[in-house]
Coordinates of C-alpha atoms and ligand atoms in Angstrom, one line a residue:
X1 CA -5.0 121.6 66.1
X2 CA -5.3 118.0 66.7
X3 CA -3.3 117.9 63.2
X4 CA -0.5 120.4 64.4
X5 CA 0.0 118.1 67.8
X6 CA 0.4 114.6 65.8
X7 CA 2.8 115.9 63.5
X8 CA 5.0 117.3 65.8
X9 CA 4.5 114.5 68.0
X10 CA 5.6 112.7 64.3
X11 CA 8.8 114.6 64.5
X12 CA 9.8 114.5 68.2
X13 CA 12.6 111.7 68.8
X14 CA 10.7 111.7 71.6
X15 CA 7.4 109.0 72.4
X16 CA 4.7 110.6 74.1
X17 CA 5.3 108.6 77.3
X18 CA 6.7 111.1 79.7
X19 CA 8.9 112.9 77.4
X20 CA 11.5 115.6 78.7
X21 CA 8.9 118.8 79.0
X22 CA 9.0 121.6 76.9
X23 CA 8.4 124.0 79.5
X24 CA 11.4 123.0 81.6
X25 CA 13.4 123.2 78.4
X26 CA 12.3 126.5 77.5
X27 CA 13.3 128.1 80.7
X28 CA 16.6 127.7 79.9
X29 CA 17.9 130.9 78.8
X30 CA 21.4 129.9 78.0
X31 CA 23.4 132.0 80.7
X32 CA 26.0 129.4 81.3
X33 CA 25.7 129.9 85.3
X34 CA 25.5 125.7 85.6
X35 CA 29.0 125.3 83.7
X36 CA 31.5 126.0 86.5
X37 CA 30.1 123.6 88.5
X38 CA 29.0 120.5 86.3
X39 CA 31.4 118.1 86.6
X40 CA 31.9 116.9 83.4
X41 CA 32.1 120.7 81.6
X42 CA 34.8 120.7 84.2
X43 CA 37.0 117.6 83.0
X44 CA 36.3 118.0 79.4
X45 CA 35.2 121.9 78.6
X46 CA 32.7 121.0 75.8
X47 CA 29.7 122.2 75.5
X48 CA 27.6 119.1 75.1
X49 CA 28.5 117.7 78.4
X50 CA 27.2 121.1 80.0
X51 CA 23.9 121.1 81.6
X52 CA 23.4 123.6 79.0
X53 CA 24.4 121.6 76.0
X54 CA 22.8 118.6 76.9
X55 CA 19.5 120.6 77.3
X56 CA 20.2 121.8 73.8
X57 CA 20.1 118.3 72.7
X58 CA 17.2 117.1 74.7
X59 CA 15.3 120.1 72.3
X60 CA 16.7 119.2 69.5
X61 CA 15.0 115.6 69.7
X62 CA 12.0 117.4 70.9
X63 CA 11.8 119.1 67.9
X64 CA 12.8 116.3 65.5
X65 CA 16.1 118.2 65.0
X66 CA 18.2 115.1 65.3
X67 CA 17.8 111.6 66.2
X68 CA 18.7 109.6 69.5
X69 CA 21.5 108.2 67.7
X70 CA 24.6 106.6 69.5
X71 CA 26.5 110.3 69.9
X72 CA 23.4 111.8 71.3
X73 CA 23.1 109.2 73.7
X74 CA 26.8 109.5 74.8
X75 CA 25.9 112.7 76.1
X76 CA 23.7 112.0 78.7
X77 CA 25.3 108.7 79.3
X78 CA 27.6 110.8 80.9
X79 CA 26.1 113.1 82.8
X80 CA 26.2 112.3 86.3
X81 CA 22.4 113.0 87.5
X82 CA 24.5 115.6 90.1
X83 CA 22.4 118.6 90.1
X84 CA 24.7 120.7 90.5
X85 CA 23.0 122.7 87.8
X86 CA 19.6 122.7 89.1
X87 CA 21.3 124.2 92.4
X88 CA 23.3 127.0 90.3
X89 CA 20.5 127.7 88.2
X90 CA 18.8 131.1 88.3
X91 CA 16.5 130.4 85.9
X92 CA 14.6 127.3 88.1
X93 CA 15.3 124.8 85.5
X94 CA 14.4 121.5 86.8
X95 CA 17.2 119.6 85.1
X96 CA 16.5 116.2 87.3
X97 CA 13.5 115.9 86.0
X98 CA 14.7 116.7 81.8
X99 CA 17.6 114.1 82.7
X100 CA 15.0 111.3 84.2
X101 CA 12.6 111.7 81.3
X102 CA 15.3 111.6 78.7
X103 CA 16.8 108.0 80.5
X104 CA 13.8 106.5 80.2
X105 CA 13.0 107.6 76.5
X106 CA 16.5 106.5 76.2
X107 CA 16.2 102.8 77.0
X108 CA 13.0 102.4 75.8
X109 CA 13.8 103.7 72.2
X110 CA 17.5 102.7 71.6
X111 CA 19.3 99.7 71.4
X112 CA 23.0 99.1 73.6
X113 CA 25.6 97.0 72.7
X114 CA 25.5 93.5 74.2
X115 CA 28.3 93.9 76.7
X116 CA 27.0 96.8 78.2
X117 CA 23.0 95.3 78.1
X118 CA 24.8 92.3 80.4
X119 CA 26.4 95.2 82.3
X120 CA 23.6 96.9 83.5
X121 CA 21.6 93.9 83.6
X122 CA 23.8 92.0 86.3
X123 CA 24.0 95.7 88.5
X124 CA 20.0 96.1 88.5
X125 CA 19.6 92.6 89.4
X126 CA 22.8 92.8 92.4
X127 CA 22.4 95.9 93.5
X128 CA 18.7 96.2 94.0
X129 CA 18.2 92.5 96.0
X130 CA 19.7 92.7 99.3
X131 CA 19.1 88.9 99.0
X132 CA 21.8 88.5 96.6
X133 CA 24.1 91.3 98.2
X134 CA 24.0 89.2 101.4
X135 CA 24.8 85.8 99.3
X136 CA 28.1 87.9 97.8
X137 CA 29.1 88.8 100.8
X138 CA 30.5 85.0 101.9
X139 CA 32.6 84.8 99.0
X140 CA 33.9 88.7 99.0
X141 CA 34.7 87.8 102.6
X142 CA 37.2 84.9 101.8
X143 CA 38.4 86.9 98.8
X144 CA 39.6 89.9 101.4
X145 CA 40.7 87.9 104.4
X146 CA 42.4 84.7 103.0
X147 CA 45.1 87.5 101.4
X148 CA 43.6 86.9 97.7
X149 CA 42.5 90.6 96.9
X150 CA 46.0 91.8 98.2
X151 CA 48.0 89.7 96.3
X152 CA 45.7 90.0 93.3
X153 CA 46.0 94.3 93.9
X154 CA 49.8 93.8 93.9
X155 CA 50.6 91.5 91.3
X156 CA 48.3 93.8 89.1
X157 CA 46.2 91.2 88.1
X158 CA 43.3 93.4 88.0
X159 CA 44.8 94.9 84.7
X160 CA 43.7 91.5 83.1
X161 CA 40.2 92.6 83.9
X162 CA 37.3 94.6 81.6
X163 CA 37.5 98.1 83.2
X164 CA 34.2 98.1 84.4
X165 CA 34.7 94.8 86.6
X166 CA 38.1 96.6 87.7
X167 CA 36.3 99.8 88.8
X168 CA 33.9 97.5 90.4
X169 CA 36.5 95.5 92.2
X170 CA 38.6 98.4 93.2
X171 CA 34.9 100.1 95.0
X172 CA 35.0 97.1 97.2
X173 CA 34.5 98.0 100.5
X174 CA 36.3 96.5 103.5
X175 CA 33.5 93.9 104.7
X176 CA 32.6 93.9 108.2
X177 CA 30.5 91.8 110.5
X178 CA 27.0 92.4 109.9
X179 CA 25.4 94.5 112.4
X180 CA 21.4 93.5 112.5
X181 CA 18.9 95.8 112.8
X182 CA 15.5 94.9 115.5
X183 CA 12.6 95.7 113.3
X184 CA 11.3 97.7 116.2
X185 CA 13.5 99.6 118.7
X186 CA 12.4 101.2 121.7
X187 CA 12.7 104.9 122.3
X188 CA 15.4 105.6 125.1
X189 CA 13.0 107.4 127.4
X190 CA 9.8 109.2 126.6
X191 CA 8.8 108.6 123.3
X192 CA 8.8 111.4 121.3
X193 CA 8.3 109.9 117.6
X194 CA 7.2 106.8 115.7
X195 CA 9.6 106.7 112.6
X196 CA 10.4 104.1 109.7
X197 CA 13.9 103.5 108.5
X198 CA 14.8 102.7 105.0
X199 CA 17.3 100.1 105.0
X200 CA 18.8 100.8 101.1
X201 CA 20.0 97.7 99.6
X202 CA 24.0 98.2 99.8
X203 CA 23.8 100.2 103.1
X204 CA 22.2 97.4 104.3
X205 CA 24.3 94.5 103.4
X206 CA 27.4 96.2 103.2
X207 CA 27.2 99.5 105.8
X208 CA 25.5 97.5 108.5
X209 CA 27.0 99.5 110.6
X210 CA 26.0 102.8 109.2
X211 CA 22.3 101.6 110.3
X212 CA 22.8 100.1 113.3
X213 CA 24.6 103.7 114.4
X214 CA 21.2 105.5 112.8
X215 CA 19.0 103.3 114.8
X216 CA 20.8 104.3 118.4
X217 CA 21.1 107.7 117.4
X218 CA 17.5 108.1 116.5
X219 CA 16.7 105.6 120.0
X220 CA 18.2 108.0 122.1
X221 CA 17.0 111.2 120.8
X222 CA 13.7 109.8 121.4
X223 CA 12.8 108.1 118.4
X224 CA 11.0 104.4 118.3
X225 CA 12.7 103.2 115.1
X226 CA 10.2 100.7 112.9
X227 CA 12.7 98.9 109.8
X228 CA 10.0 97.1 108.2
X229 CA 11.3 94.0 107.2
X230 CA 9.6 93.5 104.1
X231 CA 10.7 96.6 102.0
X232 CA 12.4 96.1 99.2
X233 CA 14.9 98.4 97.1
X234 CA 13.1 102.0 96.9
X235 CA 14.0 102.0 92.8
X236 CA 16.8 105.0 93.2
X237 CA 19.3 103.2 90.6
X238 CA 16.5 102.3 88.5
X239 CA 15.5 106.1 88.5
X240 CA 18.0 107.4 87.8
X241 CA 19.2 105.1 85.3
X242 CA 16.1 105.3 83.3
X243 CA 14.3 102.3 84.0
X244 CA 11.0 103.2 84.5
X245 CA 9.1 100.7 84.8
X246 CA 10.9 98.5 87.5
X247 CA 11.2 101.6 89.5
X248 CA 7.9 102.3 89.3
X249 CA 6.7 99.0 91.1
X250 CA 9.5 99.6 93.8
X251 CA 8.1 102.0 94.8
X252 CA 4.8 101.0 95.0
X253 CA 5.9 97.7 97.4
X254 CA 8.3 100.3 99.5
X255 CA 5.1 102.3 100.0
X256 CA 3.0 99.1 100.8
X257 CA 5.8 98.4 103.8
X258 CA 5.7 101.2 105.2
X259 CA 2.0 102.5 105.3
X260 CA 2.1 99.5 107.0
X261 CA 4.7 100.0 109.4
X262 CA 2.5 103.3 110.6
X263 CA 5.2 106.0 111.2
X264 CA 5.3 109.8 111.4
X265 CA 8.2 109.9 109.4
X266 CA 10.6 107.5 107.2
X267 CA 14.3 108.2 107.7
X268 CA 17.1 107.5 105.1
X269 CA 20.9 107.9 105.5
X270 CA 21.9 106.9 101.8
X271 CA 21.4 110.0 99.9
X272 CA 20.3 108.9 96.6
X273 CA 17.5 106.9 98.0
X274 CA 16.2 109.7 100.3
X275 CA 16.3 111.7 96.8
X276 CA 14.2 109.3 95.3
X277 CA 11.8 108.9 97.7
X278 CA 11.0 112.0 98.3
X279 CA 10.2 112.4 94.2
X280 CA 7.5 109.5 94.3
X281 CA 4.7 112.1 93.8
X282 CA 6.3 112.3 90.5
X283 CA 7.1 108.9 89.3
X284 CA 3.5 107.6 90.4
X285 CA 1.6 110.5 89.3
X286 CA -0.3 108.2 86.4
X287 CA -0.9 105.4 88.8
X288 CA -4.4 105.9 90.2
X289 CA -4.5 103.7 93.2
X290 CA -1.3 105.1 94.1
X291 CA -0.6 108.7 93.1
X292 CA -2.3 110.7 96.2
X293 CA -0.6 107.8 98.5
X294 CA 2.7 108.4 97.1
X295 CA 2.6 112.3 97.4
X296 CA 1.8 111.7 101.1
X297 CA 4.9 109.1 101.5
X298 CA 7.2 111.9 99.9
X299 CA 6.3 114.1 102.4
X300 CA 6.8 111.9 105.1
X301 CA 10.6 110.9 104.0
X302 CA 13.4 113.3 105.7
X303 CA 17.2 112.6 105.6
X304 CA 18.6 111.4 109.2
X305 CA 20.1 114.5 109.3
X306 CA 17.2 116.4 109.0
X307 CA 15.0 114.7 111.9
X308 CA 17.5 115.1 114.3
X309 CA 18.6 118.7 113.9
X310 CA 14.6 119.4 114.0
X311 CA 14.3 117.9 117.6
X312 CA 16.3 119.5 120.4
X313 CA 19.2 117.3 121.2
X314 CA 18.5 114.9 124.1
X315 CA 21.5 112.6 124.2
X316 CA 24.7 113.7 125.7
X317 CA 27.3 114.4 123.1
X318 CA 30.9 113.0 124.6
X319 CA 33.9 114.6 123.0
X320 CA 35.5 113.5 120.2
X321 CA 39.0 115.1 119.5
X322 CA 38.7 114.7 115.3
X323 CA 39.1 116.9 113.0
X324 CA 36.5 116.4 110.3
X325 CA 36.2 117.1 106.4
X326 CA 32.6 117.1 105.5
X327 CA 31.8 116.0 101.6
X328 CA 28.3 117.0 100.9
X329 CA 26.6 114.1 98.6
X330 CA 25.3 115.2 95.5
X331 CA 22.3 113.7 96.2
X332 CA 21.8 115.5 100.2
X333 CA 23.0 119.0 99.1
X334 CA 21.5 119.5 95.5
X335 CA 19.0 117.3 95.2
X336 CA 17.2 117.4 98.9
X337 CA 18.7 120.9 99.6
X338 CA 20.3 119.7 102.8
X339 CA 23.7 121.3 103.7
X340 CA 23.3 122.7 106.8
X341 CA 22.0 119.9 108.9
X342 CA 24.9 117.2 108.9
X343 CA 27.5 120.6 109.8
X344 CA 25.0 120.8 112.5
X345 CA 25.1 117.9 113.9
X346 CA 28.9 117.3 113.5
X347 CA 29.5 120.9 115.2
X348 CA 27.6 119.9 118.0
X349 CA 30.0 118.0 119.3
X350 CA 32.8 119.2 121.7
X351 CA 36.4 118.8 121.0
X352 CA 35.4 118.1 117.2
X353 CA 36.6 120.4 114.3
X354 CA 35.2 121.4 111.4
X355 CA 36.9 121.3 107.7
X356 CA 35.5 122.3 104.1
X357 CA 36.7 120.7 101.5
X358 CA 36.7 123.3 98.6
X359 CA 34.8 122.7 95.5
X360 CA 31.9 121.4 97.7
X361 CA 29.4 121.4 94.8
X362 CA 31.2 119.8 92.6
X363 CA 31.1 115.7 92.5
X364 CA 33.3 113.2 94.0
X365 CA 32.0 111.1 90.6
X366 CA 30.0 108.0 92.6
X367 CA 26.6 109.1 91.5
X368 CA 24.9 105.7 91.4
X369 CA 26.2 103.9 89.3
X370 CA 28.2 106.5 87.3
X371 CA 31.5 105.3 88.8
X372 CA 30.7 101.4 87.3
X373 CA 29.6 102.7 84.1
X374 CA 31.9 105.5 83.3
X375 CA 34.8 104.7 85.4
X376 CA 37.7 106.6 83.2
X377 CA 35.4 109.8 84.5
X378 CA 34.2 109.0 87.7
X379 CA 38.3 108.5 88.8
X380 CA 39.4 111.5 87.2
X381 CA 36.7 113.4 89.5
X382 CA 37.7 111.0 92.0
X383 CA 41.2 112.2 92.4
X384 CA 40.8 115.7 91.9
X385 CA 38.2 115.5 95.4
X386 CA 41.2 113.2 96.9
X387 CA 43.5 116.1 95.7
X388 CA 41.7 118.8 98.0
X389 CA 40.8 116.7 100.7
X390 CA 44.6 115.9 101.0
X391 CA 45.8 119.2 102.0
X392 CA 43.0 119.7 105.2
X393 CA 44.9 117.1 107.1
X394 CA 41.7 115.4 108.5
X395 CA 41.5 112.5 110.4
X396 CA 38.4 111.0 108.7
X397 CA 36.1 112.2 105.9
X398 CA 32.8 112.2 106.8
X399 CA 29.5 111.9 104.3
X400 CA 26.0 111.0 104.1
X401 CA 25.9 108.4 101.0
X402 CA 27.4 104.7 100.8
X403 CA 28.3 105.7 97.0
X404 CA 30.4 108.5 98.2
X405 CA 32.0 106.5 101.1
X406 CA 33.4 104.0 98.3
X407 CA 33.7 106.9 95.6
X408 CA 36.5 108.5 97.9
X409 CA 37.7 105.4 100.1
X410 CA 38.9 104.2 96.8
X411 CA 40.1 108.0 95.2
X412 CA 42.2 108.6 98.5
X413 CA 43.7 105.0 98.5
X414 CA 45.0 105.8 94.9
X415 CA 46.7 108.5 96.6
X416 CA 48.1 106.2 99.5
X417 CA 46.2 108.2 101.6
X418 CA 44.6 106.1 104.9
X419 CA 41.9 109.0 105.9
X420 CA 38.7 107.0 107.2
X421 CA 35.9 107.9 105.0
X422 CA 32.5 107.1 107.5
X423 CA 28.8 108.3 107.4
X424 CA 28.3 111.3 109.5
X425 CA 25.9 109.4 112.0
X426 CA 28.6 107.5 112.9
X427 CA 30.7 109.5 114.4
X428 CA 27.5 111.2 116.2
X429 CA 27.0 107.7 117.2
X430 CA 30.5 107.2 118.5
X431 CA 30.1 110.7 120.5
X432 CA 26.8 110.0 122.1
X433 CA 28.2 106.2 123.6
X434 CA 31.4 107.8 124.7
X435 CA 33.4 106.0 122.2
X436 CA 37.1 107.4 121.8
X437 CA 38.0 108.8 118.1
X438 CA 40.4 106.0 117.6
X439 CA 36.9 103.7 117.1
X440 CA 36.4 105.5 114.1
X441 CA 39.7 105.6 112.7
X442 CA 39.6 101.8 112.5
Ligands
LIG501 S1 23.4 116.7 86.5 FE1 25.6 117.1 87.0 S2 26.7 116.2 85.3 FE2 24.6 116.3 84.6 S3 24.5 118.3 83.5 FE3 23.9 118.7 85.7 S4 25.8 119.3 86.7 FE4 26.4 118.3 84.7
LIG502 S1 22.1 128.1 84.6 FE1 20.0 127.4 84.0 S2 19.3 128.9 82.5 FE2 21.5 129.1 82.7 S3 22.3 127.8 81.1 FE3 22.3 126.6 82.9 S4 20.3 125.5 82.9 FE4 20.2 127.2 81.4

């Protein structure tokens, strides 16, 4: 026996550290119910860039059927991490977790090119250190306001550029003060819960203002609101991009802060990192002095949306004549399940108006760091969401994840189309302090 499990070990592309499993893989039963709605079967119509396909590859390496070679690799390279197949699926297949384990097997057993090493390299190291976020932002600042990034935009300069920095240029968003968070806010009457905020690492630096309008929100519904100011980066881009390791001790220091901070329940309004959170059962279960702790942590973590649709709404809601398209995040609707809860809170506010934008499962082609590494893609999905949201004639787009703000800022700008693109909280925020609806059309 112990023969039989060595050799086929042997043969597996696959090392034995957390490879993809084959029991997920063998639920698969090929029914082709995930096509429709994965993005990139949608663009390109092949098969190896279907949820199905690429499960087909992951068991062909599992079997020692082909290599991890540079083609192979391609194929997951482009798959978004969406989950819109896990949602479609009849069959349960727990695609996010085939995708993770193959990302990681992927970067510890094959070799990129230089360029793109550098690439990622100089994202992980931005993009997860709010330190160095906040030091960009000085710089950024003088680039948009001194006239620079207009003039560089119209004289096409950009086109001088690698395509990756130009798809990281053209995400920029429009940098505003920065709104500070208190690292303990009082509940706004009688208390009714202790909870922790996440901060996230661009929300924080660069959508101040998305958590400053989380913080009242939660304040007056009841909430004392703890932002510990020692947590770091909860590890979602490293997740999901396959580095292990360095996610793994994220997560570990995010738990640290906030057993610390002693909540009830940690909030997070960027939807990839309340994803991730909530999976930290699973990315610590070897780690002894951590695994029961971080099952317990999971289950504390909720998306904004959810904790204040479970409490009955205390704070007045003003009117706010807007009329609203709603573009569920990947990361909210497949991954945490949560659809209802942000139509919830926007419909419960007078005078404001409700739009779907069609193709709602399908991805807007942000995804973490898809639309940096994969930008020919990520616009091409991009502009077909810009395509549908044009014809619902709203007055701002609303979502719950920074990615997706930028994702479609940037896709409806291509269009020369000025819709708003804002977090959802915000405009609850604007309606609870009576603000008018031109605040949010700013
Ligand atoms: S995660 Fe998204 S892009 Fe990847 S296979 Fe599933 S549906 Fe397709
Ligand atoms: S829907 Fe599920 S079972 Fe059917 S092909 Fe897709 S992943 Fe496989």
């Amino acid at each position: 026996m112990e023969d039989l499990a060595a050799k086929q070990e042997c043969a597996s592309a696959f090392d034995a550290h957390h490879a993809p499993s084959n029991e997920i893989i063998e639920k698969c039963v090929h029914c082709g119910f995930c096509l429709p709605v994965c993005p990139t079967y949608v663009l390109w119509g092949q098969e190896m860039d279907s949820p199905r396909g690429r499960i087909y590859l992951m068991k062909m390496a599992s079997e020692g059927a082909t290599e991890m070679n540079s083609n192979w690799v391609s194929h997951f390279d482009s798959c978004l991490g969406c989950m819109a197949c896990t949602t479609a699926c009849p069959s349960g297949v727990d695609y996010g977790k085939l995708i993770e384990a193959t990302r990681a097997q992927i970067e510890r057993k094959t070799e990129r090119s230089r360029g793109d090493k550098l690439h990622r390299r100089f994202m992980f190291e931005t993009f997860t250190q709010p330190d160095r976020l906040r030091q960009m932002r000085f710089p950024l600042l003088v680039y948009q306001k001194s006239g620079l990034q207009a003039v560089v935009r119209e004289l096409g300069l950009l086109r001088l550029l690698p395509k990756k920095m130009q798809a990281m240029e053209a995400l920029l968003p429009k940098l505003r003060p920065r709104e500070a968070v208190a690292e303990v806010t009082p509940a706004v009457g009688t208390k009714r819960r202790r909870v922790g905020l996440l901060l996230g690492c661009v929300q924080r630096e660069f959508f101040s203002q998305v958590n400053a309008a989380t913080v009242r929100v939660l304040a007056a519904e009841g909430c004392e609101v703890v932002a510990p100011l020692a947590q770091p980066c909860c590890g979602a881009l490293l997740v999901h991009a396959g580095e292990e390791a360095a996610a793994v001790e994220l997560a570990k220091r995010t738990i640290d802060a906030f057993e610390r901070a002693n909540v009830e329940t940690i909030v997070t309004n960027a939807a990839g990192c309340g994803s991730n959170m909530k999976e930290y059962g699973h990315l610590l279960r070897d780690e002894p002095e951590y695994a029961e702790r971080a099952r317990a942590f999971a289950a504390k973590c909720k998306d904004v949306s959810e904790v204040l649709t479970e409490m009955e709404p205390r704070a007045k809601r003003n009117t706010l004549k807007l009329r609203v398209a709603f573009h569920d995040s990947c990361h909210l609707q497949h991954a945490q399940g949560v659809r209802l809860q942000p139509r919830a809170l926007l419909s419960s506010i007078p005078g404001l108006e409700l739009a779907e934008i069609p193709e709602a499962a399908i991805c807007c082609g942000s995804a973490g760091i898809f639309n940096l590494v994969q930008p020919d893609a990520a616009n091409a999905l991009g502009d077909r969401k810009a395509q549908l949201i044009g014809p619902l004639k709203a007055d701002v787009v609303a979502t719950g994840n920074p990615g997706c703000v930028l994702q479609m800022q940037s896709a409806l700008a291509r269009r020369g189309q000025k819709t708003p693109v804002v977090h959802t909280i915000q405009i609850l925020d604007a309606s609870i302090r009576g603000e008018s609806s031109e605040s949010l059309l700013r």
